[in-house]
mmCIF file of N, CA and C in Angstrom:
data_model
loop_
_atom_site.group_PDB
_atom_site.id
_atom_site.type_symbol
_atom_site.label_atom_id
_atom_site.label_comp_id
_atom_site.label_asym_id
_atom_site.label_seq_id
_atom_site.Cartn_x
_atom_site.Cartn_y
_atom_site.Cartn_z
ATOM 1 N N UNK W 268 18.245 1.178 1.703
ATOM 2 C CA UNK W 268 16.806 0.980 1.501
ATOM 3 C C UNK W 268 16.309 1.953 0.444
ATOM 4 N N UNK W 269 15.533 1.448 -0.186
ATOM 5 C CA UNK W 269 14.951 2.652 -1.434
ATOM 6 C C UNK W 269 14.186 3.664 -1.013
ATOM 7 N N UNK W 270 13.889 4.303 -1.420
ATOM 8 C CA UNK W 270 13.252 5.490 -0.774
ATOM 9 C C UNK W 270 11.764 5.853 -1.054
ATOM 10 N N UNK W 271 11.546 4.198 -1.704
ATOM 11 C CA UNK W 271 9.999 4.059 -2.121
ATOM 12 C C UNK W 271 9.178 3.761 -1.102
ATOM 13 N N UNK W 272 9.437 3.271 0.120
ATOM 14 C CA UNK W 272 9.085 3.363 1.429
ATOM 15 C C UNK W 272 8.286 4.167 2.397
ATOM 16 N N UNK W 273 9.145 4.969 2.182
ATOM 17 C CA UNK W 273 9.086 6.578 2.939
ATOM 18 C C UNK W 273 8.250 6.923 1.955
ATOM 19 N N UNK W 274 8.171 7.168 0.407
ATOM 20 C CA UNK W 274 7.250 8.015 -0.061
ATOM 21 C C UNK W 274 6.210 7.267 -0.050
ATOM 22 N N UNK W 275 5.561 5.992 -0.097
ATOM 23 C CA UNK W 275 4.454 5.062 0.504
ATOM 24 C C UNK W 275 3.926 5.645 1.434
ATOM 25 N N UNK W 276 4.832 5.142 2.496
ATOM 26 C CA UNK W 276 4.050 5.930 4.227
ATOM 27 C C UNK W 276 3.544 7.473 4.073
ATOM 28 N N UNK W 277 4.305 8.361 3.558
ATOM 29 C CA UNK W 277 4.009 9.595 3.465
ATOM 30 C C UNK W 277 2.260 9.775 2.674
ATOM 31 N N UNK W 278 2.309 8.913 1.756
ATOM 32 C CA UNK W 278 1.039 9.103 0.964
ATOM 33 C C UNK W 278 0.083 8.396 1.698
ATOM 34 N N UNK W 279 0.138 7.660 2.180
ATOM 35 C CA UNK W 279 -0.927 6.732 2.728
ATOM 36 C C UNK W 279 -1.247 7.304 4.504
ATOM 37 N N UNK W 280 0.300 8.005 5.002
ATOM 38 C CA UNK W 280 -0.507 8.599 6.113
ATOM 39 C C UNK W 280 -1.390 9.863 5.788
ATOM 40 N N UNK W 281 -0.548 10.807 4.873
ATOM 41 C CA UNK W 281 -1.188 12.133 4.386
ATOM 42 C C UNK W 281 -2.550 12.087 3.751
ATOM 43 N N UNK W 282 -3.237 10.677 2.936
ATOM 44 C CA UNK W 282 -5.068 10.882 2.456
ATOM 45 C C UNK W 282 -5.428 10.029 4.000
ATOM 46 N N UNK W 283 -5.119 8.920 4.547
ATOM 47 C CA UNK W 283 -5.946 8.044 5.317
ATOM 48 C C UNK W 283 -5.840 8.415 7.234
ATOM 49 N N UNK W 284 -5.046 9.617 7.000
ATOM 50 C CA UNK W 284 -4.602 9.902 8.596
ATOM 51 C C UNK W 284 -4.527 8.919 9.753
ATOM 52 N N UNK W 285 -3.557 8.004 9.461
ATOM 53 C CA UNK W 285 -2.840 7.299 10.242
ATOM 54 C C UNK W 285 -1.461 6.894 10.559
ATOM 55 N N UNK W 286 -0.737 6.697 11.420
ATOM 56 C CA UNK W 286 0.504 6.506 11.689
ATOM 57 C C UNK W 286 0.491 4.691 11.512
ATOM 58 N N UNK W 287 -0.714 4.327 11.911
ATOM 59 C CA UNK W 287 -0.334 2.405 12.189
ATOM 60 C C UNK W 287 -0.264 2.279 10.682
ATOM 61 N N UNK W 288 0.998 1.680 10.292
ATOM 62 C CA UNK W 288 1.009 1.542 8.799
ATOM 63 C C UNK W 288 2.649 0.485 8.457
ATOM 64 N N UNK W 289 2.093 -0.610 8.002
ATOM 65 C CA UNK W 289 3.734 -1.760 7.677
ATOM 66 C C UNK W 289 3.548 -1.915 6.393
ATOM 67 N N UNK W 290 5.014 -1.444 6.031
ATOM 68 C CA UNK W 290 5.207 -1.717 4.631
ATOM 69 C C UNK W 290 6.503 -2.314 4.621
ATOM 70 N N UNK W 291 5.887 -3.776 3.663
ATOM 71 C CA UNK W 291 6.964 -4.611 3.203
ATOM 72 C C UNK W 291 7.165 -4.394 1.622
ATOM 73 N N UNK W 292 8.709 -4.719 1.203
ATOM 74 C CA UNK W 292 9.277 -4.669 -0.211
ATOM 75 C C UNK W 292 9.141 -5.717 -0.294
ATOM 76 N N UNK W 293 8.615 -7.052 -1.185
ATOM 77 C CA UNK W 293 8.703 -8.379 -1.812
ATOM 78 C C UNK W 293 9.164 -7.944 -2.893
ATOM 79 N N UNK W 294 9.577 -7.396 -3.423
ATOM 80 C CA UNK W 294 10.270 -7.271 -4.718
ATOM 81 C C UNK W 294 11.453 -8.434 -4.840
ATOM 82 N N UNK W 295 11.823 -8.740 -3.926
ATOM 83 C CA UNK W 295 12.790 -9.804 -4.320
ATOM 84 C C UNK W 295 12.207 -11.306 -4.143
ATOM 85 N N UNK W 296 11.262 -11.164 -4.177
ATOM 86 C CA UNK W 296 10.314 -12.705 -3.897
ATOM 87 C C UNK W 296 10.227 -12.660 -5.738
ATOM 88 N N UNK W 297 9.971 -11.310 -6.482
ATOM 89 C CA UNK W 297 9.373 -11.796 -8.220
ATOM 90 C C UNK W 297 10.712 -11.184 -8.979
ATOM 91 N N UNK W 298 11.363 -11.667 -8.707
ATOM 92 C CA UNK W 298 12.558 -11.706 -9.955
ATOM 93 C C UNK W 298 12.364 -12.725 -10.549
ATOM 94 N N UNK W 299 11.983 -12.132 -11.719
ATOM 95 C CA UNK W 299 12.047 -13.056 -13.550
ATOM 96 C C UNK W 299 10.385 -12.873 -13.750
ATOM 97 N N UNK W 300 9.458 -12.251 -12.655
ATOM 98 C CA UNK W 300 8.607 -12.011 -13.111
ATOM 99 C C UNK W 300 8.205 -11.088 -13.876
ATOM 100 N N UNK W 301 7.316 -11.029 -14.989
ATOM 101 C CA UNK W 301 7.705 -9.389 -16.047
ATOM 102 C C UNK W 301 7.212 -8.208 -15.408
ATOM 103 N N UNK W 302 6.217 -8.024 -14.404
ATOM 104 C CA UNK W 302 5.894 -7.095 -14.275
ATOM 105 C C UNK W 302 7.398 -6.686 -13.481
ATOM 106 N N UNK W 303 8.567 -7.328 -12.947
ATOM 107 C CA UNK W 303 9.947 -7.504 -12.087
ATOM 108 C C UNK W 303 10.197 -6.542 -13.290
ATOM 109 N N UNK W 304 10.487 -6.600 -14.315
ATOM 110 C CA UNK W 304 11.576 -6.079 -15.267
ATOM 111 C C UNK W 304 11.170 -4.792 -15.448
ATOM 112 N N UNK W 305 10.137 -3.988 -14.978
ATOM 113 C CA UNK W 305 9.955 -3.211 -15.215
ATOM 114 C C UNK W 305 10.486 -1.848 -14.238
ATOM 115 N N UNK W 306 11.426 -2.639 -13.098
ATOM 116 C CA UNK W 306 12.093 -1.919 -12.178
ATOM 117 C C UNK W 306 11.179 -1.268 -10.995
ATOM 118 N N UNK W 307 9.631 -1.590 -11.253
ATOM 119 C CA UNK W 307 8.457 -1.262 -10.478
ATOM 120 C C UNK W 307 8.747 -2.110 -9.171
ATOM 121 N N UNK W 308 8.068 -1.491 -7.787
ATOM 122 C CA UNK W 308 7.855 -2.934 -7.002
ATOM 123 C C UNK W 308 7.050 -2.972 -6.660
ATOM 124 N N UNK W 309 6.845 -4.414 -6.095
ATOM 125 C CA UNK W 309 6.034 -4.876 -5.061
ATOM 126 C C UNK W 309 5.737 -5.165 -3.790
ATOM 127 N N UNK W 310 5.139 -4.864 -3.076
ATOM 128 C CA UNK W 310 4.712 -4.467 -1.993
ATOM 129 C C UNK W 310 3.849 -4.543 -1.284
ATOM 130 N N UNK W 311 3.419 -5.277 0.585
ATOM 131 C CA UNK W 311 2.628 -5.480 0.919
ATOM 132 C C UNK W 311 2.917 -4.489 2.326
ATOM 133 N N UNK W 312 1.260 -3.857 1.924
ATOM 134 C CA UNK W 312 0.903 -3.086 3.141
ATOM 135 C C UNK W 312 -0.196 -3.302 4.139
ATOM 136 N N UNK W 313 -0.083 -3.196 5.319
ATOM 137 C CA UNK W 313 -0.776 -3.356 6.550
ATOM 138 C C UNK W 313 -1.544 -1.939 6.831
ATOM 139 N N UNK W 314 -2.509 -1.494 7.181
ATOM 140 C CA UNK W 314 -2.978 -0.003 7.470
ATOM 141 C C UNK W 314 -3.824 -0.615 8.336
ATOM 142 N N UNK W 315 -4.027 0.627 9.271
ATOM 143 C CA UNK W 315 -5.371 0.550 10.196
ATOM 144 C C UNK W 315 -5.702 1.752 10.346
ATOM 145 N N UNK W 316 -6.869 2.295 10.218
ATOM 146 C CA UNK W 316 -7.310 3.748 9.828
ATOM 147 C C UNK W 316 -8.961 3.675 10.514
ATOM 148 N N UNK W 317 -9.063 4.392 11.268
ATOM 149 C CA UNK W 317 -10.724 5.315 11.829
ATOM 150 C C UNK W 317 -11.585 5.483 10.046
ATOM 151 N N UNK W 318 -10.984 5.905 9.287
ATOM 152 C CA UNK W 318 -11.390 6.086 7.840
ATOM 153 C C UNK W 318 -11.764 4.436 7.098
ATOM 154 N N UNK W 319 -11.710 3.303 7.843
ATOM 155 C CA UNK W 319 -11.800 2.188 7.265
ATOM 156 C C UNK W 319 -13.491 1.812 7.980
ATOM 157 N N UNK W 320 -13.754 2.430 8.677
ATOM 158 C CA UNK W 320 -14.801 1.689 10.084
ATOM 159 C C UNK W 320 -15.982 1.931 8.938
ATOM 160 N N UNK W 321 -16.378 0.545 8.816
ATOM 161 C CA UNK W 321 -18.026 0.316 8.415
ATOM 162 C C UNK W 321 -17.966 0.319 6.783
ATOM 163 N N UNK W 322 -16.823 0.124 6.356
ATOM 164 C CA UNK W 322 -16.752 0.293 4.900
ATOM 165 C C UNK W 322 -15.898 -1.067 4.311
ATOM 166 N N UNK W 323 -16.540 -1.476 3.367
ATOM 167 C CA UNK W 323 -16.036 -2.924 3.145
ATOM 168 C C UNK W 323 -14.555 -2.812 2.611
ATOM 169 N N UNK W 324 -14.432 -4.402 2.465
ATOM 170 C CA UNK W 324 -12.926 -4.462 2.377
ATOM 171 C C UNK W 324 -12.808 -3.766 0.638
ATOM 172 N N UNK W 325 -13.443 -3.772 -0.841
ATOM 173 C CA UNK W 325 -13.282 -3.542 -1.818
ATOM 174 C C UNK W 325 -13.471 -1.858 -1.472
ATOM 175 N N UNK W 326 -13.901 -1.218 -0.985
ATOM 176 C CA UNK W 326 -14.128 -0.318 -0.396
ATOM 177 C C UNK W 326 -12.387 0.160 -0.245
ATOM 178 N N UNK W 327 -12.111 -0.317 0.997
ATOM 179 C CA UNK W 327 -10.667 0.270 1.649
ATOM 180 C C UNK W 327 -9.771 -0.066 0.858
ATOM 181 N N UNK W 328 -9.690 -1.109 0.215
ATOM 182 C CA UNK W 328 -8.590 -1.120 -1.198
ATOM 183 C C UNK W 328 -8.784 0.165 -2.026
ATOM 184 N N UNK W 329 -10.064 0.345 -2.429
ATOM 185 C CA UNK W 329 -9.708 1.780 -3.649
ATOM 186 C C UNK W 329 -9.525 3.104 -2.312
ATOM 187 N N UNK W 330 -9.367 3.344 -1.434
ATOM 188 C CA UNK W 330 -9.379 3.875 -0.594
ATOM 189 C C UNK W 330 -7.457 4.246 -0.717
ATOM 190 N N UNK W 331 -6.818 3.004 -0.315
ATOM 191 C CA UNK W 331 -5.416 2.706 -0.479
ATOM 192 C C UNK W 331 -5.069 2.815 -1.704
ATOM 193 N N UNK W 332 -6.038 2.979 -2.716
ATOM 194 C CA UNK W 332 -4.974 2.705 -4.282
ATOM 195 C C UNK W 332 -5.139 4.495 -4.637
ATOM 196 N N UNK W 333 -6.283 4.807 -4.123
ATOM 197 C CA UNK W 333 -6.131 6.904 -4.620
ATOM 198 C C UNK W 333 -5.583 7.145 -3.417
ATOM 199 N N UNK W 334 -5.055 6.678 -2.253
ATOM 200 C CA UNK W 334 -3.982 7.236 -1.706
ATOM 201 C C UNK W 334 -2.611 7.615 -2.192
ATOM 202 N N UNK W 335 -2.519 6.551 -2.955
ATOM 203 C CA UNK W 335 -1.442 6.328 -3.298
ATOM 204 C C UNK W 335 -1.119 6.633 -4.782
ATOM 205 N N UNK W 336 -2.154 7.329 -5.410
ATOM 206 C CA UNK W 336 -2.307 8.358 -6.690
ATOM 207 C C UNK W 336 -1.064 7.775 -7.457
ATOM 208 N N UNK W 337 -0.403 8.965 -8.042
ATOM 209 C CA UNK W 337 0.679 8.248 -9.217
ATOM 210 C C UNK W 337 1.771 7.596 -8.341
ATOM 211 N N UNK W 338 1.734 6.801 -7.282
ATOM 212 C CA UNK W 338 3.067 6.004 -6.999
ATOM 213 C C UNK W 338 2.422 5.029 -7.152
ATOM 214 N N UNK W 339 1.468 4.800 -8.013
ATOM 215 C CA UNK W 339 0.741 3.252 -8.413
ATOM 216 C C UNK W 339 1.671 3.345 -10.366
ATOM 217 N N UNK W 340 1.825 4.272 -10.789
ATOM 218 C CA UNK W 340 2.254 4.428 -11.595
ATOM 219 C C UNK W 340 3.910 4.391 -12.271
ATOM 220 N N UNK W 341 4.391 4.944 -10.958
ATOM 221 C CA UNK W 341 5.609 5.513 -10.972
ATOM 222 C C UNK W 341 6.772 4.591 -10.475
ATOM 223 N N UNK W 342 6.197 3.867 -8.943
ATOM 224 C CA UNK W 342 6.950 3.033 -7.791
ATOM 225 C C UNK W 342 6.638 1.465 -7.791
ATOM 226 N N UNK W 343 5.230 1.473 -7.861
ATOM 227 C CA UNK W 343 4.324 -0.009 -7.386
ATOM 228 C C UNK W 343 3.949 -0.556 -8.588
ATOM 229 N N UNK W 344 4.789 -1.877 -8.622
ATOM 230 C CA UNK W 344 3.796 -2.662 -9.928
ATOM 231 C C UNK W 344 2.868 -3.806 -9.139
ATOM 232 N N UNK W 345 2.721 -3.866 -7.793
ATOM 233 C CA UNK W 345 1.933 -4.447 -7.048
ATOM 234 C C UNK W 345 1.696 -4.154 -6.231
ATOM 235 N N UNK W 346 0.315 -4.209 -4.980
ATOM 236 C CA UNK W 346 0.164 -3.504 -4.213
ATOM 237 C C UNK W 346 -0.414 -4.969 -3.281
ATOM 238 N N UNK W 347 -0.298 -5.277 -2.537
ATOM 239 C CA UNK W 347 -1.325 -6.246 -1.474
ATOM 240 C C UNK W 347 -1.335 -5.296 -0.199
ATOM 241 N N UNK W 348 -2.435 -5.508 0.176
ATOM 242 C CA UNK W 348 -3.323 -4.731 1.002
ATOM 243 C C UNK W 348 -4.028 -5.297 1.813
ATOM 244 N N UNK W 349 -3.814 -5.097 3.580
ATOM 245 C CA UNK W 349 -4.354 -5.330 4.480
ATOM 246 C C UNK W 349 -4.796 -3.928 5.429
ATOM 247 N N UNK W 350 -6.320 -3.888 5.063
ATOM 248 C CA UNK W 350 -7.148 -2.574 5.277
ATOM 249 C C UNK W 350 -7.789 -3.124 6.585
ATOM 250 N N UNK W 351 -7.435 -2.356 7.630
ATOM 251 C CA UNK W 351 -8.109 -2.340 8.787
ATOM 252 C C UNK W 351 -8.912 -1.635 9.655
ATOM 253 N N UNK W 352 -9.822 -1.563 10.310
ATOM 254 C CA UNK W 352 -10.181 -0.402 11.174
ATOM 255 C C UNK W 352 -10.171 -0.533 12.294
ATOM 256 N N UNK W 353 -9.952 0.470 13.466
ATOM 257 C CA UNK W 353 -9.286 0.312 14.734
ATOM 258 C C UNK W 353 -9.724 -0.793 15.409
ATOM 259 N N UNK W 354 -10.687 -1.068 15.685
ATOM 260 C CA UNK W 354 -11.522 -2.738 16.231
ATOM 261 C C UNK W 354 -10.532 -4.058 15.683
ATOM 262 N N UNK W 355 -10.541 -3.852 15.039
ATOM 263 C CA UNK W 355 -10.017 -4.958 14.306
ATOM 264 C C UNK W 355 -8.925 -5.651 14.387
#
């Protein structure tokens, strides 16, 4: 498994203080796609965070994308995002 994973979870528990957190690799769903060639991946994450409550969904996306500071740069050439708050 790559180890882009672990440094995901690490960033996203360390700004949004939560443990409930699924991260999937689709990276092999976009082979031949170009942003694919760039050895970046893609990736869909699940979060549920106390830090999400009462704040819209465009809201908890930039919430998840400065979590995740330069591994938007470095790791992720896609990000899908399912922002939750404990109710939910």
């Amino acid at each position: 498994m790559s180890d882009r994973i672990p440094r995901i979870r690490a960033a996203l528990q360390a700004h949004l203080n939560t443990d409930d957190i699924a991260i999937r690799d689709e990276s092999h769903l976009h082979a031949g796609h170009a942003g694919a060639k760039t050895g970046l991946g893609h990736f869909h994450v699940t979060i549920r965070s106390a830090v999400f409550e009462g704040v819209s969904p465009i809201k908890r996306h930039r919430l998840v994308y400065e979590a995740m500071g330069d591994l938007m740069q470095t790791d992720v050439h896609a990000l899908s995002i399912r922002a939750l708050a404990p109710a939910e």
